Coordinates of C-alpha atoms and ligand atoms in Angstrom, one line a residue:
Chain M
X1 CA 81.0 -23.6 -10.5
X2 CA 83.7 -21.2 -9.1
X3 CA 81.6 -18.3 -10.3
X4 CA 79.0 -19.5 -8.2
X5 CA 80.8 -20.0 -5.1
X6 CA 82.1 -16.6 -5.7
X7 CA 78.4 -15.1 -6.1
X8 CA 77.7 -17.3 -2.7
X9 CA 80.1 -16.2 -0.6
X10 CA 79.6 -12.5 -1.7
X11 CA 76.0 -12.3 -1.6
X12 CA 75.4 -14.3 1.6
X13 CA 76.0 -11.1 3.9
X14 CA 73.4 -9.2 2.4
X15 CA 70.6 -12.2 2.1
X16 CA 71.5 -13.1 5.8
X17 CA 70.9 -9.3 6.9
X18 CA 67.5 -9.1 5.1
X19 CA 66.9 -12.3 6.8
X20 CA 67.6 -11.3 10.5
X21 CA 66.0 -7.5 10.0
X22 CA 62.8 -8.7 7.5
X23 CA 62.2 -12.5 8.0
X24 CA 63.0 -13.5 11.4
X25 CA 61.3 -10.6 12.9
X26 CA 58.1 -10.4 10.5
X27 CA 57.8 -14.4 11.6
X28 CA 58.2 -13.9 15.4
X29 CA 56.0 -11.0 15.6
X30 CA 53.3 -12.3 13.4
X31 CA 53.4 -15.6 15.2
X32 CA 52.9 -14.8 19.0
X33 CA 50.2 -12.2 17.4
X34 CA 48.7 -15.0 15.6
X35 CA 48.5 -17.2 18.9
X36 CA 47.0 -14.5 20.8
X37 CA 44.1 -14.4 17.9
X38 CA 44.0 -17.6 18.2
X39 CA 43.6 -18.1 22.1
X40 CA 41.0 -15.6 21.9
X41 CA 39.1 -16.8 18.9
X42 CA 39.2 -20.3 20.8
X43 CA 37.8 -19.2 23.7
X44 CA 34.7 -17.2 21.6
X45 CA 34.7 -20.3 19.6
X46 CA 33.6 -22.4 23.1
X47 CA 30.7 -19.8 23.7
X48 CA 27.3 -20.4 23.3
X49 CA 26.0 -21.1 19.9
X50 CA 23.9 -17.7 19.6
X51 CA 27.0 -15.4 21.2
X52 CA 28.0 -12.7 18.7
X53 CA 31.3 -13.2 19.6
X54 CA 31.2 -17.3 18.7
X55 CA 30.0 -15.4 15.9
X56 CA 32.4 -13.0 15.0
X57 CA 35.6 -15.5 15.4
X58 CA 33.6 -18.1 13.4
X59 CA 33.4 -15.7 10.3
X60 CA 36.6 -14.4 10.8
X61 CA 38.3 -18.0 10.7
X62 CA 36.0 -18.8 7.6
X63 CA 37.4 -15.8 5.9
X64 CA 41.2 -15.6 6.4
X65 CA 41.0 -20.0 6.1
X66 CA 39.7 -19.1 2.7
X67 CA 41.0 -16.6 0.7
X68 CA 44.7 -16.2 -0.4
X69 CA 47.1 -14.8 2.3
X70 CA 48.6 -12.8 -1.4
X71 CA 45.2 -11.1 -1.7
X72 CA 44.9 -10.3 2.2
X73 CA 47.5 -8.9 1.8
X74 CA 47.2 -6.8 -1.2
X75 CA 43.8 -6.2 0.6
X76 CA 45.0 -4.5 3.9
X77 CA 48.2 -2.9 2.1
X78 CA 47.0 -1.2 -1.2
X79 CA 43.1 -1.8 -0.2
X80 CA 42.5 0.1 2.6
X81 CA 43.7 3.6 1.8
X82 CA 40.8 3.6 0.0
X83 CA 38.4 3.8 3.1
X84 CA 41.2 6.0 5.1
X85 CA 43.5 3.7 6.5
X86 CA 46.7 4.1 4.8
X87 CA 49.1 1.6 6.9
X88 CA 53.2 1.2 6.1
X89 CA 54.9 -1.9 5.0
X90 CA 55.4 -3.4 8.2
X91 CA 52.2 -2.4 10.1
X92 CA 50.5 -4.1 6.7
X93 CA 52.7 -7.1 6.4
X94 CA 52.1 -7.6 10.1
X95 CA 48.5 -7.5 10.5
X96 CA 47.9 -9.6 7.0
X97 CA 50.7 -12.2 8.2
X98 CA 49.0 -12.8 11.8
X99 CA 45.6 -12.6 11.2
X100 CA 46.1 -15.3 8.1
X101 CA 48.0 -17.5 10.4
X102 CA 45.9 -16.6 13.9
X103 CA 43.0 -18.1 11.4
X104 CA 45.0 -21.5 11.1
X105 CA 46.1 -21.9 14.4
X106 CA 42.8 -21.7 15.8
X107 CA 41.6 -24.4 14.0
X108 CA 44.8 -25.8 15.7
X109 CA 43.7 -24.8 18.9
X110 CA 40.0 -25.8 18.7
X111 CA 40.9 -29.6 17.4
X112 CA 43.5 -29.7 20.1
X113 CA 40.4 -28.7 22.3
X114 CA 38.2 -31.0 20.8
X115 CA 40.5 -34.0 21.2
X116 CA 40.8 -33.8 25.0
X117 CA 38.5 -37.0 26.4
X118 CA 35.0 -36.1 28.1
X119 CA 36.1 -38.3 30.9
X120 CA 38.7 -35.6 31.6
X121 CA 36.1 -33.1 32.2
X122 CA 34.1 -35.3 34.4
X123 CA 37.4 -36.1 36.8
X124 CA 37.7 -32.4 36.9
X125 CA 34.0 -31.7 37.7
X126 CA 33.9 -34.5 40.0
X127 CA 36.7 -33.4 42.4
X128 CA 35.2 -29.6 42.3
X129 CA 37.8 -27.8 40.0
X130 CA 36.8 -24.7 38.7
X131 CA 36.7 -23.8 35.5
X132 CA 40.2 -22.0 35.1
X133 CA 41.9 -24.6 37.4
X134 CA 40.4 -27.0 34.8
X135 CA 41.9 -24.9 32.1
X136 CA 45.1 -24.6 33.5
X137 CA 45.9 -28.0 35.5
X138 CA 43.9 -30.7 32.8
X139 CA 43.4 -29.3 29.4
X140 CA 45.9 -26.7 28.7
X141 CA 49.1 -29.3 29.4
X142 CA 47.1 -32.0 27.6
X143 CA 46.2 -29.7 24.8
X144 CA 49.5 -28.3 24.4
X145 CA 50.9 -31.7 23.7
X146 CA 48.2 -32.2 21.0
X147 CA 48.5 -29.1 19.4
X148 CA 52.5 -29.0 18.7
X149 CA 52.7 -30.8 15.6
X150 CA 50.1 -28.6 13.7
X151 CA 51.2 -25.5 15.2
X152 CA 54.8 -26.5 14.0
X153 CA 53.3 -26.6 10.4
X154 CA 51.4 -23.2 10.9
X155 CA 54.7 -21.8 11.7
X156 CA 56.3 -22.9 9.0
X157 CA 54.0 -21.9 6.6
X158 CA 54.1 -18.5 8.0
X159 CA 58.1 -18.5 7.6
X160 CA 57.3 -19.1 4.1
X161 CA 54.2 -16.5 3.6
X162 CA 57.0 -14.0 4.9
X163 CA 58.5 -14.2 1.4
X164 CA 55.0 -12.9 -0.2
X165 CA 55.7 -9.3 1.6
X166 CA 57.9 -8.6 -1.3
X167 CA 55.2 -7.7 -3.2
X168 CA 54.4 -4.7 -0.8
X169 CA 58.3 -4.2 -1.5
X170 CA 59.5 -5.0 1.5
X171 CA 63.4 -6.5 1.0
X172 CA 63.0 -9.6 3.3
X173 CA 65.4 -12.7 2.2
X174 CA 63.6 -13.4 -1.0
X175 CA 63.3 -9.6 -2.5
X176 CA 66.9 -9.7 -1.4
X177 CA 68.2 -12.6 -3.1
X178 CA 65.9 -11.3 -6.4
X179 CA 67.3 -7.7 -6.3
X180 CA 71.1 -10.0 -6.6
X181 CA 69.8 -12.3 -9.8
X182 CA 68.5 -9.1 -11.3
X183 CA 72.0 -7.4 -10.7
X184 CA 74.1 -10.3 -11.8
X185 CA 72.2 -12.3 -13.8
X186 CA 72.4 -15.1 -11.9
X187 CA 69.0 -16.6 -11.3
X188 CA 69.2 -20.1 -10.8
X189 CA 73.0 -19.3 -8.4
X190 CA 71.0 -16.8 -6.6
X191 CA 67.1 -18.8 -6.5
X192 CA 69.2 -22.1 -4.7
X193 CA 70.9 -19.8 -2.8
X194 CA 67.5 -18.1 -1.2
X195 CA 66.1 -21.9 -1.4
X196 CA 69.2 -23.2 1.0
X197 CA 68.7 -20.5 4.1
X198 CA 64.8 -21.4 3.5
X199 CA 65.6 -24.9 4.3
X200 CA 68.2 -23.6 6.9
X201 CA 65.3 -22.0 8.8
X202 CA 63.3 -24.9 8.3
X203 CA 65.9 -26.9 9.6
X204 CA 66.0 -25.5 12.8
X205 CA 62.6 -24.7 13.8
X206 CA 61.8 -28.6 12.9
X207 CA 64.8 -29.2 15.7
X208 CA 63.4 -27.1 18.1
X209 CA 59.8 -28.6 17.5
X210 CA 61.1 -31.9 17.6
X211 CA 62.6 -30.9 21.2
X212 CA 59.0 -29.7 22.6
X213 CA 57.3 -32.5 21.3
X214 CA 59.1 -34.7 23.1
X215 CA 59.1 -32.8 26.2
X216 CA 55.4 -32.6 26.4
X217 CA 55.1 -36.5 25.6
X218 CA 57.1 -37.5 28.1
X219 CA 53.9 -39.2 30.1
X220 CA 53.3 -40.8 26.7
X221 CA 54.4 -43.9 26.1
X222 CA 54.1 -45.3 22.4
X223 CA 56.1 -41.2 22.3
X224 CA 59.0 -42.5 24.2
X225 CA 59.1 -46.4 22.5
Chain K
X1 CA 22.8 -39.2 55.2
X2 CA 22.4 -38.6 51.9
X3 CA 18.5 -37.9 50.8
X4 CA 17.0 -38.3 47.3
X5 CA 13.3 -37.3 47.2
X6 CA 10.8 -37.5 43.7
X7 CA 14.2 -36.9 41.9
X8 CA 13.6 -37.6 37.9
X9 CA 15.8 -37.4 35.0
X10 CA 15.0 -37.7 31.3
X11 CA 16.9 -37.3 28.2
X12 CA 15.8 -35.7 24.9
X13 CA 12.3 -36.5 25.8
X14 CA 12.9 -40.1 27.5
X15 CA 12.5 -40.8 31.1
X16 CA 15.3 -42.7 32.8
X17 CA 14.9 -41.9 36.2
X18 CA 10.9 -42.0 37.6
X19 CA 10.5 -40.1 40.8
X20 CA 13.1 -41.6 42.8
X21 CA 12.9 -41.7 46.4
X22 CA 15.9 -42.9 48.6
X23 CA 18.2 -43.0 52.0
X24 CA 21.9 -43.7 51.9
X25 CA 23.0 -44.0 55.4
X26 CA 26.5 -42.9 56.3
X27 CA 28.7 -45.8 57.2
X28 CA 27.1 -48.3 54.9
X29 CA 28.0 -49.9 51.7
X30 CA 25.0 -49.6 48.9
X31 CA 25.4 -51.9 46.3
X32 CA 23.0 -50.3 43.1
X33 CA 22.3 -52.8 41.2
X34 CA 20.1 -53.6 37.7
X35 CA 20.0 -54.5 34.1
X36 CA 21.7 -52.9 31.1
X37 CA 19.9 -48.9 30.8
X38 CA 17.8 -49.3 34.2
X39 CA 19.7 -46.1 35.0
X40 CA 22.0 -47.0 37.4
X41 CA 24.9 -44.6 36.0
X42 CA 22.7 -41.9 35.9
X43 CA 21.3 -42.1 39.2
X44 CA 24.9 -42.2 40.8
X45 CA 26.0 -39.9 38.6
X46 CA 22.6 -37.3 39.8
X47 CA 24.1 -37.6 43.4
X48 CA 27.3 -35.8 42.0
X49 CA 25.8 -33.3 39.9
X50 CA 27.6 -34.6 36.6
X51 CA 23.7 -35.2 35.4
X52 CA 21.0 -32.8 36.6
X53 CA 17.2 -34.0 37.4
X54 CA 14.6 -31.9 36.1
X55 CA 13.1 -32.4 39.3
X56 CA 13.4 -33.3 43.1
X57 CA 15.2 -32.9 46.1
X58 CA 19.0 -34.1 46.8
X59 CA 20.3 -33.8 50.1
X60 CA 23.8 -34.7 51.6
X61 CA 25.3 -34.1 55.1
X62 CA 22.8 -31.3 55.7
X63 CA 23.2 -29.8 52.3
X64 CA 20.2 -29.3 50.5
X65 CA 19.1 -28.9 47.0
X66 CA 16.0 -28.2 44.9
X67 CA 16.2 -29.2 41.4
X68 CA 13.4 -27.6 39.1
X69 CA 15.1 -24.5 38.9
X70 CA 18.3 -23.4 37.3
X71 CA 21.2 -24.4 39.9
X72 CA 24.0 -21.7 40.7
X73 CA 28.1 -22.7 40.9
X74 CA 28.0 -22.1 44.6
X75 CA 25.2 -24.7 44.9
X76 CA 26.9 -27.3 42.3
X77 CA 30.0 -26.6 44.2
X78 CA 28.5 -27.0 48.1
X79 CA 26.6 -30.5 46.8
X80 CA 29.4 -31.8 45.3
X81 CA 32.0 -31.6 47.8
X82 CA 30.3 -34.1 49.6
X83 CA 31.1 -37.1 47.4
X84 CA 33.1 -38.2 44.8
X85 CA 32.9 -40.2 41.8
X86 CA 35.1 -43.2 40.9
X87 CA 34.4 -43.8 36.8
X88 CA 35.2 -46.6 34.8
X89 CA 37.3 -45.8 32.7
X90 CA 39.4 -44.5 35.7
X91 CA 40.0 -40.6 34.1
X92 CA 43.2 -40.1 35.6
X93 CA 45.0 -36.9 34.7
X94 CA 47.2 -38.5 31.9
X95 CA 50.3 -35.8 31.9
X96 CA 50.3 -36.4 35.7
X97 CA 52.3 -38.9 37.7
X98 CA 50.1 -41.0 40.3
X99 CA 51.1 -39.3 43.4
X100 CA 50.3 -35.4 41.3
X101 CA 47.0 -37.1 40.2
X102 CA 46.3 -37.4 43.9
X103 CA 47.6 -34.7 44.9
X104 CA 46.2 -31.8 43.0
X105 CA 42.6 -31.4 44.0
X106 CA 43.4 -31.1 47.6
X107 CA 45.6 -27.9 46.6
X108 CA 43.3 -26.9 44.2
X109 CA 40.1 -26.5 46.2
X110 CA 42.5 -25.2 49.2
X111 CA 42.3 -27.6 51.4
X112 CA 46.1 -28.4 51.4
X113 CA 49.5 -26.8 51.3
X114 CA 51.6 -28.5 48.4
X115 CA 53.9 -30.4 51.0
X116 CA 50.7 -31.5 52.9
X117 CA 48.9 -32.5 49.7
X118 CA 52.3 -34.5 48.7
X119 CA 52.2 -36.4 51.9
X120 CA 48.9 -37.2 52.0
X121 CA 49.1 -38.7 48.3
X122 CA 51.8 -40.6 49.5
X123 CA 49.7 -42.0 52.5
X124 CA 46.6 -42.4 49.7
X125 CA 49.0 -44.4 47.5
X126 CA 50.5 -46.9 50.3
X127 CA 46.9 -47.5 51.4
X128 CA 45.8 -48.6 47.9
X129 CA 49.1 -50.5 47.8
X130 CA 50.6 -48.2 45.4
X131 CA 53.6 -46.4 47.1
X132 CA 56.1 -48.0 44.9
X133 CA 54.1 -46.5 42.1
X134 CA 53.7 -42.7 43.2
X135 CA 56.4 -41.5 40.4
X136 CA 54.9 -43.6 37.8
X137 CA 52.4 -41.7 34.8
X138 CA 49.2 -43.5 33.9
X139 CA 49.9 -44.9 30.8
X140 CA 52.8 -47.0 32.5
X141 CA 50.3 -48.5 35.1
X142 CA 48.2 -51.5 34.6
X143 CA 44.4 -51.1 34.6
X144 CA 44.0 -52.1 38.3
X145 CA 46.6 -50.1 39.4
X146 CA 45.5 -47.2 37.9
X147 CA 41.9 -47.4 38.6
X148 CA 43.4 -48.0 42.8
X149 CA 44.9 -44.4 42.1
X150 CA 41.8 -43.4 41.4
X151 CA 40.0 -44.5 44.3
X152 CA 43.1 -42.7 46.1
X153 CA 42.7 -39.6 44.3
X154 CA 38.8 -39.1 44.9
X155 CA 39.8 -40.2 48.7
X156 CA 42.0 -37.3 48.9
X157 CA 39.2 -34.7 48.5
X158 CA 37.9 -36.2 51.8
X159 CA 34.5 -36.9 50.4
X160 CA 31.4 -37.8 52.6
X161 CA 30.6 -40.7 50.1
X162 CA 32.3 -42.3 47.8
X163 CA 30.7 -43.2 44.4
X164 CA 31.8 -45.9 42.1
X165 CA 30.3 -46.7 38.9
X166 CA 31.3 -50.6 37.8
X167 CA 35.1 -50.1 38.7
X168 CA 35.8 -52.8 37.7
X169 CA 34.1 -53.8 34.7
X170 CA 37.2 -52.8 32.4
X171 CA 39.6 -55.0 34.2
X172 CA 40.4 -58.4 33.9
X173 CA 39.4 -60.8 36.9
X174 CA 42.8 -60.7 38.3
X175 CA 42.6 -56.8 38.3
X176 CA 39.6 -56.8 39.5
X177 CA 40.1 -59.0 42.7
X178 CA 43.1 -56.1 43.5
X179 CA 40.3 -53.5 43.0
X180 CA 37.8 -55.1 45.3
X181 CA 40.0 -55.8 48.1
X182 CA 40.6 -52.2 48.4
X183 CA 36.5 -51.4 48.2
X184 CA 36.4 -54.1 51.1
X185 CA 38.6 -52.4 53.1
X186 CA 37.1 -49.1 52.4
X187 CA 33.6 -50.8 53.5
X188 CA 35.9 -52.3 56.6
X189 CA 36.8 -48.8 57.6
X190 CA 32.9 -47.9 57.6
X191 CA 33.4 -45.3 54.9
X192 CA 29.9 -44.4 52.9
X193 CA 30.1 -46.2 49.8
X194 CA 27.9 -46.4 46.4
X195 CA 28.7 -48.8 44.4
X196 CA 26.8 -49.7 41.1
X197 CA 28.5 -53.3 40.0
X198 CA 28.0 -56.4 38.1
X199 CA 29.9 -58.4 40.8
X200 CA 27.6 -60.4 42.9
X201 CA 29.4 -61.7 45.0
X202 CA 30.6 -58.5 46.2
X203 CA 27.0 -57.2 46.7
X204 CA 26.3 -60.5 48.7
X205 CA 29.5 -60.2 50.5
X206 CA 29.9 -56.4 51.5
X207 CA 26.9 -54.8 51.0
X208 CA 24.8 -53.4 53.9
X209 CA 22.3 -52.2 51.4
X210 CA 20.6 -53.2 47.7
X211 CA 18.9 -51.4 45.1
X212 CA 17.6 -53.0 42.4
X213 CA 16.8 -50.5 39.6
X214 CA 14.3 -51.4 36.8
X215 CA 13.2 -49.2 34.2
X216 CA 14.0 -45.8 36.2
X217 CA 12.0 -47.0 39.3
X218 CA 13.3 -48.6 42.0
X219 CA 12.6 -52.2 42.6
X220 CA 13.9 -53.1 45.5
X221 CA 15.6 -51.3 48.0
X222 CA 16.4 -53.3 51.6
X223 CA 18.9 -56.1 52.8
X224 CA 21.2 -58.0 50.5
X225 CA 19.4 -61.3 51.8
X226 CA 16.2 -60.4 50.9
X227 CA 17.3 -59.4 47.7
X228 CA 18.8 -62.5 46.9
X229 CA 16.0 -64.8 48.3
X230 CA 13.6 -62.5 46.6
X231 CA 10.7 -64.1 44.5
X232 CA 10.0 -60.7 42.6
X233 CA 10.0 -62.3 38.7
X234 CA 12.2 -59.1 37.7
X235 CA 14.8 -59.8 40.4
X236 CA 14.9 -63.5 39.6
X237 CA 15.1 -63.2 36.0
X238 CA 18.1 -61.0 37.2
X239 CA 20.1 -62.6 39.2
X240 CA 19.6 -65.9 37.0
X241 CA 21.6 -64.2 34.2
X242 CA 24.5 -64.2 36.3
X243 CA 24.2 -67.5 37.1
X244 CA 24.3 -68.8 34.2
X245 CA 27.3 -66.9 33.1
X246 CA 29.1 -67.8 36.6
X247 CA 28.0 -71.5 35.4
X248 CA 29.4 -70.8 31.5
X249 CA 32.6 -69.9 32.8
Ligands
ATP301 N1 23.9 -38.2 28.2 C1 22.9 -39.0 27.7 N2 22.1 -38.6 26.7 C2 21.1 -39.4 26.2 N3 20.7 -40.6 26.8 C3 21.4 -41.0 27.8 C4 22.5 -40.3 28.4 N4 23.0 -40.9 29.4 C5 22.3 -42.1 29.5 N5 21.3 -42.1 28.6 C6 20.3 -43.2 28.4 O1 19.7 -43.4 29.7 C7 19.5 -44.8 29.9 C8 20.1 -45.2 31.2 O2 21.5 -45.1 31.1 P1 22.5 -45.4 32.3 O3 23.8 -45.2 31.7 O4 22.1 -44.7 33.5 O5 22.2 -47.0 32.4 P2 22.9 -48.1 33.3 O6 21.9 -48.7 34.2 O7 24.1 -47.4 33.9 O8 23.4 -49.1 32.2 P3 24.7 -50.0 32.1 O9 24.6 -51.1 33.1 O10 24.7 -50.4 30.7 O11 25.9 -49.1 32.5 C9 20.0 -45.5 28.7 O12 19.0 -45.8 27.8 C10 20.9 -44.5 28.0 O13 20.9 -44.6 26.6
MG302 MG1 26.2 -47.6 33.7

């Protein structure tokens, strides 16, 4: 047990740092990416049916929904140099991470969407709000409130995907905590230890969704009972 | 004066509103009345341009518009500034308090600064006996009570006429006495009112003016006493439904 405490404390430093420079960073980035994908595939989602764009974001949501985010991956990263595009690590890891999780989150934002009461729409028509000032002022605040809880799990799941970039060998937490078990030959100290700031991460972002969700519910009230 | 002329409506194929000619006059209370699928929704709901007729004429305040042909947003827009619509189900803005519910639309379509738009939602809300209420979000109001801050929020867009379809038909007696004193005073006031209900004895009481729908046509279209001493068999049959429910409760 000392031994491991030892192996902890020594290699916390280093897992931490591939953490803040590989992790937290690929998860941000690929996140507000993958909510800009997903605004705009919601919005070509609400076209009309025969629009090529309703089109185009349908497919796309169908694909990256379907298939493995390891084999995206492997697709854009070790794939595409074979039609010209050779991409680095991060431009790969970046564009496989948010377009697999832009794919998810709108399906978030399109239930959300879906979920909002006709009656709403009617009030809205009914005292002459434009479109955008119905956007804005009724569904948007209403929407938001609907869509935390999902997007909370696409999140998370995206913090988690992070770990496949190791395969493009990329040292983010995991590849970190691997390269220490394969020096020490410590596997199950090192495995827990990469498990722990997992959960860590976890932790918080479950705090800080639990925060929003109650902020936006606050006209709720079965939220606030 | 708000002008309906050879207006019909159909959906997938079935006619619900036959070439329907009528006069609201401003100032009066017109009760719409008629069985279950007559099309009394629809019609009200044509007047506000949350349905559009294949064909026909709708005018309101000297607004006109042709229906026949596809209808642009300035049109929709112009038409429908000119009434508002009281649902139901109420459709207040759930994430707002009762004073912003009010509030909004009057900033929104520029008609008020926020501070105006505030004060005027306060004066709304005291006049639907709500002012104690104005911080309050929907979900914490009582059915009545929220379907009076409707009534105040489609006043605040200073409509010509004011459409109700069965206010009150989701609220419990007691809720609905508090929701037809404030139509009474509306009718009072001599606001234009259209109101499709179930509650006779509000059309007896307050209305200036009946139509009786039947089957997408109008029926009848005149003076509450004539409708009610009316020997029309459709009419009778009617109004002898609701007597026998006043009479079973
Ligand atoms: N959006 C719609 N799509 C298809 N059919 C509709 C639609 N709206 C109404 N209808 C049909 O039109 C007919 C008239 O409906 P409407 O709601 O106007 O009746 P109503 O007189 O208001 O009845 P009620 O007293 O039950 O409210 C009904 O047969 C209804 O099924
Ligand atoms: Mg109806």
């Amino acid at each position: 047990m000392d031994r491991y405490i030892e192996l902890w404390v020594e290699s916390l430093p280093q897992l931490l740092l591939a953490a803040a420079q590989v992790t937290i960073p690929l998860t941000i980035i690929a996140f507000v990416l993958s909510l800009v994908i997903g605004l705009f595939s919601t919005a070509a989602r609400n076209l009309g049916r025969f629009n090529p764009l309703n089109w185009l974001a349908t497919t796309y949501v169908w694909i990256f929904r379907g298939t493995p985010l390891l084999v995206q991956l492997f697709l854009v990263f070790y794939g595409l140099p074979r039609v010209g595009i050779t991409l680095d690590t991060w431009s790969a890891a970046i564009i496989a991470l948010s377009l697999n999780t832009g794919a998810y989150v709108a399906e978030t934002f399109r239930s959300a969407y879906a979920s909002i009461p006709r009656g709403q729409f009617e009030a809205a028509r009914t005292l002459n709000f434009t479109r955008a000032q119905t956007l804005r002022h009724v569904v948007i605040p209403q929407a938001t409130r609907i869509a935390l809880p999902p997007l909370g799990n696409d999140l998370i799941d995206l913090v988690k995907g992070t770990s496949l970039v190791s395969v493009i060998s990329m040292v983010d937490l995991f590849q970190s905590g691997k390269q220490v078990a394969a020096r020490t030959f410590e596997p199950l100290a090192m495995y827990l230890e990469v498990a722990a700031i997992y959960l860590v991460i976890f932790t918080l972002l479950s705090i800080g969704q639990q925060y929003l969700e109650k902020r936006t519910s606050r006209y709720v009230r079965t939220a606030n009972a | 004066m708000l002008s309906v002329k050879n207006l019909s409506k159909s959906f997938d194929g079935n006619t619900i509103l036959r070439d329907i000619s009528l006069d609201v006059a401003a100032g009066e209370t017109t009760v719409i009345l008629g069985p279950s699928g007559s099309g009394k929704s629809t019609l009200l709901r044509c007047l506000n341009l949350l349905e559009t007729p294949e064909l026909g004429q709708l005018s309101i305040e000297g607004d006109t518009v042709d229906f026949g042909t596809d209808l642009t947003d300035e049109q929709v827009r112009t038409i429908r500034q000119h009434s508002a619509m009281v649902f139901q189900n109420f459709n207040l803005f759930p994430h707002l308090t009762a004073q912003q519910n009010v509030a909004l639309a009057p900033v929104l379509n520029g008609k008020k600064s926020k501070a105006e738009a505030k004060k005027l939602a306060g004066q709304l809300l005291a006049k639907v006996g709500l002012e104690h209420k104005a911080d309050a979000y929907p979900d914490n109001l009582s059915g009545g009570q929220q379907q009076r801050v409707a009534i105040a929020r489609a006043l605040a867009v200073a409509p010509d006429y004011l459409l109700f379809d069965e206010p009150t038909s989701a609220l419990d007696p007691e809720l609905e006495a508090e929701v037809i004193q404030v139509l009474m005073g509306l009718a009072a006031e001599k606001r234009s009112l259209v109101v499709v209900t179930h509650n006779m004895a509000f059309a007896r009481r307050v209305a200036d003016r009946i139509i009786f729908l039947d089957g997408g046509t109008v029926a009848y279209n005149g003076a509450p006493a004539g409708f009610f001493a009316s020997d029309h068999a459709r009419i009778q049959r009617f109004l002898q439904i609701f007597e026998m429910t006043d009479y079973k409760i």
